[in-house]
XYZ file of N, CA, C and O in Angstrom:
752
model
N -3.702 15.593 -39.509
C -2.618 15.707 -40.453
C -1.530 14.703 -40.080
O -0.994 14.606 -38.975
N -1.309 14.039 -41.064
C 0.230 12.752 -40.421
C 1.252 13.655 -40.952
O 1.043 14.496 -41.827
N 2.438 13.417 -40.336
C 3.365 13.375 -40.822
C 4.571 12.684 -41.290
O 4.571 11.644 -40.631
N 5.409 12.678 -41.913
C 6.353 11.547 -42.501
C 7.676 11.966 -42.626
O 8.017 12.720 -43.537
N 8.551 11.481 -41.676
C 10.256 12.264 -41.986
C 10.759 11.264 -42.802
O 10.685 10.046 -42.640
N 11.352 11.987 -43.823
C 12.131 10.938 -44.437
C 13.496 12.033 -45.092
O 13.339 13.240 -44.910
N 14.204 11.770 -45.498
C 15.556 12.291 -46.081
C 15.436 12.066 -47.363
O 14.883 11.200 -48.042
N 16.172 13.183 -47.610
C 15.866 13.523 -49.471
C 17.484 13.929 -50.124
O 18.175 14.258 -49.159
N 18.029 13.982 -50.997
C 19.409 14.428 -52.047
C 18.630 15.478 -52.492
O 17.508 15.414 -52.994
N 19.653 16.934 -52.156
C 19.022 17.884 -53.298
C 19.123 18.064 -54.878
O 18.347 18.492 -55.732
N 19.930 17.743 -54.889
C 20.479 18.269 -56.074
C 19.291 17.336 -56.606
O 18.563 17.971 -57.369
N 18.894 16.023 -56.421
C 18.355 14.920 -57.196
C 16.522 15.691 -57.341
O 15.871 15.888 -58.368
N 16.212 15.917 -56.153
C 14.885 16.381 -56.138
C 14.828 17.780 -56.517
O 13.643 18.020 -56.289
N 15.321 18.830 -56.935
C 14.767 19.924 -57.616
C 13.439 19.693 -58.169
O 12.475 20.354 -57.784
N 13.339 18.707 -59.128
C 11.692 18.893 -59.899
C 10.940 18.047 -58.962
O 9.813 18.532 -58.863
N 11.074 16.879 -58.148
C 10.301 17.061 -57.030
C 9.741 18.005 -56.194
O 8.574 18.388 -56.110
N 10.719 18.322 -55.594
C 10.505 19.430 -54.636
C 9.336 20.834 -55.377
O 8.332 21.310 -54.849
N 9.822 21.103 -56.431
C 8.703 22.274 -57.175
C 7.538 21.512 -57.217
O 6.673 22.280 -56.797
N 6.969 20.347 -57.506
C 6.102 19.723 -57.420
C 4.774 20.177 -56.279
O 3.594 20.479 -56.453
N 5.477 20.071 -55.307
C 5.080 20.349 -53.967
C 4.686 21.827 -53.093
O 3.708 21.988 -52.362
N 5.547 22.628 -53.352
C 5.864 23.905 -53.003
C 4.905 24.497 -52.883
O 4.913 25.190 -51.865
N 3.605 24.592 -53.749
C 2.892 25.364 -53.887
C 1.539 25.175 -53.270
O 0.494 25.757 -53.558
N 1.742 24.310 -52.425
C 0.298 23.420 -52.364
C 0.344 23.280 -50.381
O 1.302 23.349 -49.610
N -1.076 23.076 -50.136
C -1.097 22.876 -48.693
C -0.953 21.319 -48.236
O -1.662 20.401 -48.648
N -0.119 21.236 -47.502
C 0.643 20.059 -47.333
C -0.334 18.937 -46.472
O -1.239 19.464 -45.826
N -0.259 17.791 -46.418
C -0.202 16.472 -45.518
C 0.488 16.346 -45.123
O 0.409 16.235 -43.900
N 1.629 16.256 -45.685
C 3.334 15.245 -45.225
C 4.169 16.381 -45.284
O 4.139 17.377 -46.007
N 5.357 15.818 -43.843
C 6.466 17.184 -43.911
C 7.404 15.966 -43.763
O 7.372 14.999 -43.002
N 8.510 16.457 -45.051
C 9.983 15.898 -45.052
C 11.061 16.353 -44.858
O 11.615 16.279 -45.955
N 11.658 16.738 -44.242
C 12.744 17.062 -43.716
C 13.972 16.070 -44.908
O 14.209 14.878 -45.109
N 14.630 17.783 -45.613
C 15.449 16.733 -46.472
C 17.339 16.962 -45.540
O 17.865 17.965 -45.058
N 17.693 15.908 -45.625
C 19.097 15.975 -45.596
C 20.259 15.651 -46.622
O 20.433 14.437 -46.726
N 20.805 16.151 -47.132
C 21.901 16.059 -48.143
C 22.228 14.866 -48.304
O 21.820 13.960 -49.032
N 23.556 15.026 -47.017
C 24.488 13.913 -46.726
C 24.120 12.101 -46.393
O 24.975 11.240 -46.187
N 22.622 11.896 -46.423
C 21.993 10.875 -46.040
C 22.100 9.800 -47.206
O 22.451 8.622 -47.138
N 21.750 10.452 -48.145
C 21.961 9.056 -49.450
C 22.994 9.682 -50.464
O 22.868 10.754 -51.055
N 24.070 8.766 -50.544
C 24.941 9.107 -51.175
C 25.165 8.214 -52.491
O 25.971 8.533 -53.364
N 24.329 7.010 -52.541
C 24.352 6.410 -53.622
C 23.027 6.157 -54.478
O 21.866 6.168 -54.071
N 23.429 5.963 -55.569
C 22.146 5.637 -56.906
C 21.342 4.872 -56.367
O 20.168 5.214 -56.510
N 21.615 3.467 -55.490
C 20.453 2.548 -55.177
C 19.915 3.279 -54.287
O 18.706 3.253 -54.515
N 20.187 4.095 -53.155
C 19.458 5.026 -52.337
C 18.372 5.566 -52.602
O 17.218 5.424 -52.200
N 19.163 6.568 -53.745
C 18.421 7.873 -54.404
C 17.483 6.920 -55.148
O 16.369 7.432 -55.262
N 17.544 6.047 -55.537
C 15.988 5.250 -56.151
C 15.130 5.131 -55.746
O 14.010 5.542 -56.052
N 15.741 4.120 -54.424
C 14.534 3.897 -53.227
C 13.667 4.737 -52.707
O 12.492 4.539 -52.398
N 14.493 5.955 -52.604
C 13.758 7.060 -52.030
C 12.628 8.292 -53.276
O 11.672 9.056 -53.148
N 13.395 7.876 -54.217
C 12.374 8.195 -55.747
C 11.534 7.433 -55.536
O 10.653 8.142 -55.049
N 11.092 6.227 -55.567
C 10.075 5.484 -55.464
C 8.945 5.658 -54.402
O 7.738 5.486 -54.573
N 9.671 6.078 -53.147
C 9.057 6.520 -51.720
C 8.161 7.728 -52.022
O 7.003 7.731 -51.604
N 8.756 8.973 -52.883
C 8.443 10.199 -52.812
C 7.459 10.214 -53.766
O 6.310 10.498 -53.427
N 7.759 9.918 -55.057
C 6.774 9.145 -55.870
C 5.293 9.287 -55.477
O 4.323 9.990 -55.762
N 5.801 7.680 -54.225
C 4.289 7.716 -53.899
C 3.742 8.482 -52.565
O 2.623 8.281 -52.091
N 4.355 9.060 -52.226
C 3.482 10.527 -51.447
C 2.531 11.097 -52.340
O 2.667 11.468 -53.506
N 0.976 11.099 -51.151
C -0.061 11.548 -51.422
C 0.357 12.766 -51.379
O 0.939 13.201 -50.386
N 0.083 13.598 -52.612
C -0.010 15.117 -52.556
C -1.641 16.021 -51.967
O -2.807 15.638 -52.055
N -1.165 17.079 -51.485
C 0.269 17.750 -51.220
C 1.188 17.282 -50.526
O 0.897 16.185 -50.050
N 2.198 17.664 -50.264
C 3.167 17.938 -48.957
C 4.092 18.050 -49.024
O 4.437 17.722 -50.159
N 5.036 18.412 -48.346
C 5.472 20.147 -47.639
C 6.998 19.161 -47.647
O 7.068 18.082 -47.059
N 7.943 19.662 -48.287
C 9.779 19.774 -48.271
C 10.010 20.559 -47.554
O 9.561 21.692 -47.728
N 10.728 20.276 -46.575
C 11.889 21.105 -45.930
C 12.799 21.215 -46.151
O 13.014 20.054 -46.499
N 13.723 21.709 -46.280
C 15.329 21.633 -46.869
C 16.371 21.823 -45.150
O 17.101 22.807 -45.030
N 16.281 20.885 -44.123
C 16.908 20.902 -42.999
C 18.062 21.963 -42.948
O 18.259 22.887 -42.159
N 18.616 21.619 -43.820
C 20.161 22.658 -43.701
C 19.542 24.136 -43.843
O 19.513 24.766 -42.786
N 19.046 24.783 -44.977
C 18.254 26.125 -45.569
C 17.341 26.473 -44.139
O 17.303 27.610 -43.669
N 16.774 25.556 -43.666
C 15.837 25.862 -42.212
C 16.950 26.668 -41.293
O 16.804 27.888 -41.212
N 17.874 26.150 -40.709
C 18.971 26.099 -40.148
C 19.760 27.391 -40.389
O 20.036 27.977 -39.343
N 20.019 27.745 -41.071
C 20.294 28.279 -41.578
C 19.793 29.672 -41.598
O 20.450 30.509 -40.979
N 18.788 30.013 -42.183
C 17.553 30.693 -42.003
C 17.430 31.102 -40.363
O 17.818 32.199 -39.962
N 16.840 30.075 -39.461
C 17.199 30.448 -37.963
C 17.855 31.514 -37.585
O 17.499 32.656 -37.294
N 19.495 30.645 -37.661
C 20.433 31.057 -37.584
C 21.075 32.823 -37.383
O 21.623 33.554 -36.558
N 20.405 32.808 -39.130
C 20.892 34.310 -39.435
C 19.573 34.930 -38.913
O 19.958 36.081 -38.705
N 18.256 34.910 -38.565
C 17.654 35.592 -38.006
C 18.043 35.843 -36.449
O 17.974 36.997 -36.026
N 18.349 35.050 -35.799
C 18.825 35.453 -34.408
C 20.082 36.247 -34.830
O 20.182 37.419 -34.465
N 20.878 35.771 -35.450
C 22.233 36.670 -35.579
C 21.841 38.211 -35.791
O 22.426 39.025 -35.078
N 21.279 38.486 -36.342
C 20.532 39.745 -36.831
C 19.848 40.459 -36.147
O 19.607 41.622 -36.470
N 19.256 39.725 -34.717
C 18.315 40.708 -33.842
C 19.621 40.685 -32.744
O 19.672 41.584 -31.904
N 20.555 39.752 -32.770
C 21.570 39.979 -31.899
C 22.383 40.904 -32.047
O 22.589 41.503 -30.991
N 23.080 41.378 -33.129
C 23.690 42.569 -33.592
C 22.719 44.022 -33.210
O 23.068 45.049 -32.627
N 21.553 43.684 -33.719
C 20.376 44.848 -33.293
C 19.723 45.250 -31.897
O 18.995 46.141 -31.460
N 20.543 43.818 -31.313
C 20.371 44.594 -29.553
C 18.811 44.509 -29.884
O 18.134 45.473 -30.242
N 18.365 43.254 -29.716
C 16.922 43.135 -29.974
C 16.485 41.314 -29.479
O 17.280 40.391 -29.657
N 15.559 41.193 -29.068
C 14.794 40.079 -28.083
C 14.242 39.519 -29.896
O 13.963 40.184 -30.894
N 14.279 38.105 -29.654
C 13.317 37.364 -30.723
C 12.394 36.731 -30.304
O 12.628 35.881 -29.445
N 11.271 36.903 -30.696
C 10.498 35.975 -30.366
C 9.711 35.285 -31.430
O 8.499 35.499 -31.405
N 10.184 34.480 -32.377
C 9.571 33.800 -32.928
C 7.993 33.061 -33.298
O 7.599 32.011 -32.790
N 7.334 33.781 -34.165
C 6.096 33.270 -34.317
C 6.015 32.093 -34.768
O 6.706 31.816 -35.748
N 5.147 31.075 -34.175
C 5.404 30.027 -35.040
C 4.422 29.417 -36.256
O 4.599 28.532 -37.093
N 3.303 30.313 -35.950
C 2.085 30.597 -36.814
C 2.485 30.205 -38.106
O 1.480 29.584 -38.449
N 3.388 30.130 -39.213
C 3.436 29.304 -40.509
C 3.994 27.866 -40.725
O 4.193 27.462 -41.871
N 4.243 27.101 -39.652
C 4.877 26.273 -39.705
C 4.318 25.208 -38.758
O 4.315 24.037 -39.137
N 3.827 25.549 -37.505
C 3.280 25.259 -36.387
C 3.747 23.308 -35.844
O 3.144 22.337 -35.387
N 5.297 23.693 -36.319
C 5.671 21.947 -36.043
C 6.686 22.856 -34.763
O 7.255 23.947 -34.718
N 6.460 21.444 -33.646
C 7.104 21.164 -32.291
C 8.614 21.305 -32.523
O 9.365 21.954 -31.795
N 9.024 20.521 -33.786
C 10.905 20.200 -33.848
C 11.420 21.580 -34.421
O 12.633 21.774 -34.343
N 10.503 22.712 -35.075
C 11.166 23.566 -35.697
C 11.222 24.526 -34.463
O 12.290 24.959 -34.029
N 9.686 24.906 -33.790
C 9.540 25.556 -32.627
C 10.508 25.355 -31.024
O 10.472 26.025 -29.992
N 11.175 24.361 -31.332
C 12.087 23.928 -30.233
C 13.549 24.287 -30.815
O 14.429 24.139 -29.967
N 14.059 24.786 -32.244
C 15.129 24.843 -32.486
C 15.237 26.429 -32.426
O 16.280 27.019 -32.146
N 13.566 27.276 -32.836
C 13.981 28.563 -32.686
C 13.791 28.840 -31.140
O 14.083 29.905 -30.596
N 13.451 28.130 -30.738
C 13.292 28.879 -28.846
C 14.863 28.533 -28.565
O 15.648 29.299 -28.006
N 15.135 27.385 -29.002
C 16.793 27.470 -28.272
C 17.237 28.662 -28.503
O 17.477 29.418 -27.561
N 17.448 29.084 -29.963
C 18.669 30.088 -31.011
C 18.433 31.500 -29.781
O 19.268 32.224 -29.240
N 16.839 31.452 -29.671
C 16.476 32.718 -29.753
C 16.313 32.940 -27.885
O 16.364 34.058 -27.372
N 16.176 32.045 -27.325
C 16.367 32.201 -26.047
C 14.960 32.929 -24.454
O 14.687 32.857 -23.256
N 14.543 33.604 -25.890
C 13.228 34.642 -25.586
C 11.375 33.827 -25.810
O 10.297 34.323 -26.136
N 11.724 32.675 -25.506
C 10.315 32.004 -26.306
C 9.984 31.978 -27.497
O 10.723 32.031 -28.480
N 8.183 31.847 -27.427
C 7.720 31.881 -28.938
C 6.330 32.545 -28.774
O 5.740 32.897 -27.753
N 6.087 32.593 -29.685
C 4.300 33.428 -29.973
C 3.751 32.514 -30.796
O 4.227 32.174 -31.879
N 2.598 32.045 -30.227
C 1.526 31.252 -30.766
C 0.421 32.565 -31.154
O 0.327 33.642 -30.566
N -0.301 32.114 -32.248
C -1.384 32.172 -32.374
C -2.693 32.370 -31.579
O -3.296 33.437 -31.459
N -3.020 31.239 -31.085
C -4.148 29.911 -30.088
C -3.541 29.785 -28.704
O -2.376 29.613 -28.347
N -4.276 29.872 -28.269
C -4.425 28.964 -26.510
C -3.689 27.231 -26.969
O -2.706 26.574 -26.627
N -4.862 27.065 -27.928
C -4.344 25.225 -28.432
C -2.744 24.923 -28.623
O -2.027 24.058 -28.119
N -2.417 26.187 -29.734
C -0.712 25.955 -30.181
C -0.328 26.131 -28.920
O 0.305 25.119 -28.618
N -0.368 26.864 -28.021
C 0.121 27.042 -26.855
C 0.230 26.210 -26.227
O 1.319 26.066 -25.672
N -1.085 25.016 -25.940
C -0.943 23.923 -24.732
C 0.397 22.640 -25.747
O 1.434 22.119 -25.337
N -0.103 22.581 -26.734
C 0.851 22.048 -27.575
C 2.372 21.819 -27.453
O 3.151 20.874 -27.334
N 2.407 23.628 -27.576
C 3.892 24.047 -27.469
C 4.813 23.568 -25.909
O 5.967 23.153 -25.795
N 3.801 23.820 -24.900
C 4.286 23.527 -23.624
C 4.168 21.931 -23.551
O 4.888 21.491 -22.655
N 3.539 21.052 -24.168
C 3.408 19.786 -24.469
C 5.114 19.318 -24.386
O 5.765 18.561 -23.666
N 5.429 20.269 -25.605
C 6.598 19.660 -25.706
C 7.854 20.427 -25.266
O 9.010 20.379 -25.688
N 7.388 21.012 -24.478
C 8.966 21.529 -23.643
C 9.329 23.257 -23.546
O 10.406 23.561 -23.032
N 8.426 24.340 -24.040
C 8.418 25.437 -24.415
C 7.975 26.111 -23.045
O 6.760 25.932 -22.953
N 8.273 26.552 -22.349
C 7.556 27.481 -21.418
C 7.242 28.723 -21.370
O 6.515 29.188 -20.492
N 7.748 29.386 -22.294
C 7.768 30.736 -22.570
C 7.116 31.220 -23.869
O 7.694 31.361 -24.946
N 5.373 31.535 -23.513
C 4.631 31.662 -24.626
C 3.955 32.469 -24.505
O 3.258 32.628 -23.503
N 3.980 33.733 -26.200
C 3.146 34.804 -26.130
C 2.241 34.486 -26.522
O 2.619 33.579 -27.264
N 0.748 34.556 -26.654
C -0.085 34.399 -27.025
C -0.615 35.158 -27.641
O -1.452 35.726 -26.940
N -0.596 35.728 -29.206
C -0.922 36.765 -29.477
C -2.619 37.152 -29.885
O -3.234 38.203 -29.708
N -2.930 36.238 -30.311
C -4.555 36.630 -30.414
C -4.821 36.520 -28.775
O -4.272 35.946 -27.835
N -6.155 37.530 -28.990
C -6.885 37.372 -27.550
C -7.896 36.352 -27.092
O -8.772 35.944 -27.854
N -7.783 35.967 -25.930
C -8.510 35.049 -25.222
C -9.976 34.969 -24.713
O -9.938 35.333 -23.537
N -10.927 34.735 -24.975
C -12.601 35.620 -24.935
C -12.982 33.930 -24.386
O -12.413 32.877 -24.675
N -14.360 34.231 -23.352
C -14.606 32.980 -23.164
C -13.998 32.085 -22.071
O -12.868 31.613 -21.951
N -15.261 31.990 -21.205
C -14.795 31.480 -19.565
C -14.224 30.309 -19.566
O -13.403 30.093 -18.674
N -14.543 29.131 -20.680
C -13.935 28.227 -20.538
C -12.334 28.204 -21.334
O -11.543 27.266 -21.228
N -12.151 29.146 -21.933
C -10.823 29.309 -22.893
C -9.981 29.657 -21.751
O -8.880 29.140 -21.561
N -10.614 30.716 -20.839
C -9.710 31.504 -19.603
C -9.339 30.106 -18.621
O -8.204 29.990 -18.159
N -10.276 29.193 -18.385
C -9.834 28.750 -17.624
C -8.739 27.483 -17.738
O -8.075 27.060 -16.791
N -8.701 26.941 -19.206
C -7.674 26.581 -19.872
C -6.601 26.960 -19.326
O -5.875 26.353 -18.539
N -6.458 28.563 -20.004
C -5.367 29.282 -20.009
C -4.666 29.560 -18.575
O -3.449 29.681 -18.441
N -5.636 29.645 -17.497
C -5.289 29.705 -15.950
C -4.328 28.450 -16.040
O -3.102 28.561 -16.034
N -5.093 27.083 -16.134
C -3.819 25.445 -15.763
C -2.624 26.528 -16.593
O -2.017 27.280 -15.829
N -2.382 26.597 -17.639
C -1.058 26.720 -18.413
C -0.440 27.836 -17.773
O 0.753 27.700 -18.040
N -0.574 28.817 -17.109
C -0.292 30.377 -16.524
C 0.272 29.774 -15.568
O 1.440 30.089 -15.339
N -0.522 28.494 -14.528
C 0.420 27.863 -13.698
C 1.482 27.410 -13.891
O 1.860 27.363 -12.720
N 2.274 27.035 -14.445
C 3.052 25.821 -14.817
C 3.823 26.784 -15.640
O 5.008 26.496 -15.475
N 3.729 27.644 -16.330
C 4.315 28.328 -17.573
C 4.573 29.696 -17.421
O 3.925 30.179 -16.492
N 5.435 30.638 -18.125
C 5.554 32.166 -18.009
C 4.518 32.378 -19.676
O 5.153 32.198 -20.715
N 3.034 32.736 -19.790
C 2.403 33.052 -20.323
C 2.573 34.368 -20.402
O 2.931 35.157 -19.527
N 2.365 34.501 -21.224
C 1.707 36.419 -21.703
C 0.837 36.181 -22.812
O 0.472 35.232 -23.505
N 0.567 37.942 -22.665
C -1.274 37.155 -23.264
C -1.149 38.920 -23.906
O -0.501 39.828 -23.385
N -1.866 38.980 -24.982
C -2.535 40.025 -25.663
C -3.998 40.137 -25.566
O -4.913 39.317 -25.649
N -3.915 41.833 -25.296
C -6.037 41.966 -25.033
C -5.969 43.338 -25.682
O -5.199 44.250 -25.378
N -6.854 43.334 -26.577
C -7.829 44.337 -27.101
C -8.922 45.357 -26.682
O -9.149 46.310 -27.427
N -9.540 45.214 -25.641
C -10.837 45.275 -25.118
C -10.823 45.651 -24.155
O -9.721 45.653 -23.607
N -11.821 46.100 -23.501
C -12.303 46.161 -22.360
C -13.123 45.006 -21.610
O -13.254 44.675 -20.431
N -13.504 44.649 -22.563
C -14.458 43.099 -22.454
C -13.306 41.903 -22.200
O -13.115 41.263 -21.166
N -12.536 41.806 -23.605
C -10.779 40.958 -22.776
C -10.745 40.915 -21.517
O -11.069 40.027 -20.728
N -10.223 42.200 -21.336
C -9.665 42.432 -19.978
C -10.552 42.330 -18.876
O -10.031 41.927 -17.836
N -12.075 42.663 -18.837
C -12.952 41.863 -18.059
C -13.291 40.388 -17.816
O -13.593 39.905 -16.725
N -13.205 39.779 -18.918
C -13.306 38.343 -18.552
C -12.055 37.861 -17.914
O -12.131 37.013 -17.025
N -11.171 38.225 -18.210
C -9.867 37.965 -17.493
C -9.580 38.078 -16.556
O -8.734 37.352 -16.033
N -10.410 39.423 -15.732
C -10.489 39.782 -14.200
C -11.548 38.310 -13.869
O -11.252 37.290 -13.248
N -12.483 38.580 -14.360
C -13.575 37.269 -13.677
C -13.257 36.014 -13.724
O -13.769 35.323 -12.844
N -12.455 35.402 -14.601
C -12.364 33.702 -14.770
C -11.180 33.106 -14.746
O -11.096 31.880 -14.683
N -9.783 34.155 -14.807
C -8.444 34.085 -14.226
C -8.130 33.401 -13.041
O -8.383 34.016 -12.004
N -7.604 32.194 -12.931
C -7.148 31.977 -11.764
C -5.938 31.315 -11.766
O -6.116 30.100 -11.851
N -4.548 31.697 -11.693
C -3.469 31.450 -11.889
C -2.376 30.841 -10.618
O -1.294 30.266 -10.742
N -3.346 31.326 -9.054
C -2.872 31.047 -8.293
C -1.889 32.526 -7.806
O -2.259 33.642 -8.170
N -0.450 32.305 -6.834
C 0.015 33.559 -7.001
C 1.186 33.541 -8.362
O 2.266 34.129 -8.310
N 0.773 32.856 -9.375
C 1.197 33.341 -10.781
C 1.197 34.352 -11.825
O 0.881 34.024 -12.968
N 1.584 35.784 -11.492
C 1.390 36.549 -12.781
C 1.087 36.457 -14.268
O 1.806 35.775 -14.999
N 0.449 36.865 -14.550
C -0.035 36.604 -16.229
C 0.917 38.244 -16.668
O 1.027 39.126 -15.817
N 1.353 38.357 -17.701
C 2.095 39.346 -18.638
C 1.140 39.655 -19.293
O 0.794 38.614 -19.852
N 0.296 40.677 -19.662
C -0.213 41.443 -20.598
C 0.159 42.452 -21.412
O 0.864 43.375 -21.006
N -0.224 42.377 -22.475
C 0.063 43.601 -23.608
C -1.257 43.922 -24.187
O -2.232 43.196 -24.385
N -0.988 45.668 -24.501
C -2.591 46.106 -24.773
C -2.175 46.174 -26.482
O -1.378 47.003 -26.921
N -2.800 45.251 -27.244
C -2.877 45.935 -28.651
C -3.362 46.854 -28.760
O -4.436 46.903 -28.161
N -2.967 48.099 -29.514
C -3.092 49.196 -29.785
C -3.616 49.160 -31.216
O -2.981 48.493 -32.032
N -4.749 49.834 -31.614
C -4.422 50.113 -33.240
C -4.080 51.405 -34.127
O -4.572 52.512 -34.343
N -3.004 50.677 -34.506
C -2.405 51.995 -35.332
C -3.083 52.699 -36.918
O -2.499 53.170 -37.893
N -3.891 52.591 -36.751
C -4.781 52.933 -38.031
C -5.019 52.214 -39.259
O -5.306 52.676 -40.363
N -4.805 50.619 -38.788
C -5.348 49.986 -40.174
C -6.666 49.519 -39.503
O -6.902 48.445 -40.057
N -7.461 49.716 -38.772
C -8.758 49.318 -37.933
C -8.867 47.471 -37.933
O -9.986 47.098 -37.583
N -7.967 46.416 -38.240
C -7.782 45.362 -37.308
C -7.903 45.081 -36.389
O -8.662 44.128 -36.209
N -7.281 45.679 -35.269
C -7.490 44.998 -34.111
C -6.733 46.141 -32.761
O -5.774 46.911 -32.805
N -7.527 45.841 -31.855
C -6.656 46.859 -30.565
C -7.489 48.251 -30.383
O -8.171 48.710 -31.299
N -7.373 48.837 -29.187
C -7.555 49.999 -28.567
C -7.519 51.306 -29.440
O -7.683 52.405 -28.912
């Protein structure tokens, strides 16, 4: 998947932007307001957007921000830890603005989003699907070094391979037992 930052005028792109919305993206743009303030701008950049291969994916920078924002504000009043999934979005620059706000890490998906995430500066990662598979575990051991991992297990089988192919050094791994609460998904 490439991606492409470029800056956008809102008010100008409304029927752009709907264009896009609905569709699974290639390209992520990050729009900023204050960036083009004149007609020859806003052309250039009509012409640019234009020719973007569809799909792909508008951001509205400020509305992101924003959004953040009032979600940490909200678990902060609630006397409550955030931990941000990053599972719909799965970009590095957004995942680095909610680990700041939120202070508490993030929750990946994947082992992969995970090595990713620590790629770029994240150390504090839940891992919420479970980990199956000697060579996935032993992945996950390098990153357990280096990182405060926690990990979700289901199983008895989970939690056995994890005894056998774990090796973290004297690094603790954090576990949580999914439980299932009666929609039969997933957990104990």
């Amino acid at each position: 998947m490439r991606r492409l930052l470029i800056s956008l005028h809102e008010i100008e792109w409304v029927t752009a932007e709907s264009r896009f919305t609905e569709m699974n993206c290639s390209i992520l743009i990050f729009i900023d307001y204050n960036q083009y303030k004149s007609d020859i701008q806003l052309s250039e950049v009509t012409m640019n957007l234009q020719s973007l291969d569809t799909p792909a994916l508008l951001i509205d920078r400020i509305k992101l921000n924003v959004n953040i924002d009032e979600m940490a504000e909200l678990c902060s009043i609630a006397r409550v830890k955030l931990r941000p999934h990053i599972k719909t979005h799965k970009i590095g620059e957004i995942a680095l603005t909610q680990n700041e706000l939120s202070g508490n890490g993030i929750a990946v998906a994947k082992l992969s989003e995970a090595e990713v995430m620590i790629d770029i500066g994240i150390s504090d990662i839940l891992i919420a699907n479970q980990i199956i598979g000697e060579k996935k575990i032993v992945r996950l051991s390098r990153l357990a070094r280096s990182s405060s991992i926690k990990l979700c297990v289901d199983s008895k089988v989970g939690i056995d391979q994890l005894e056998r192919y774990l090796n973290t050094g004297d690094k603790k791994l954090e576990l949580f037992i999914e439980i299932d609460t009666g929609m039969k998904r997933a957990g104990l």
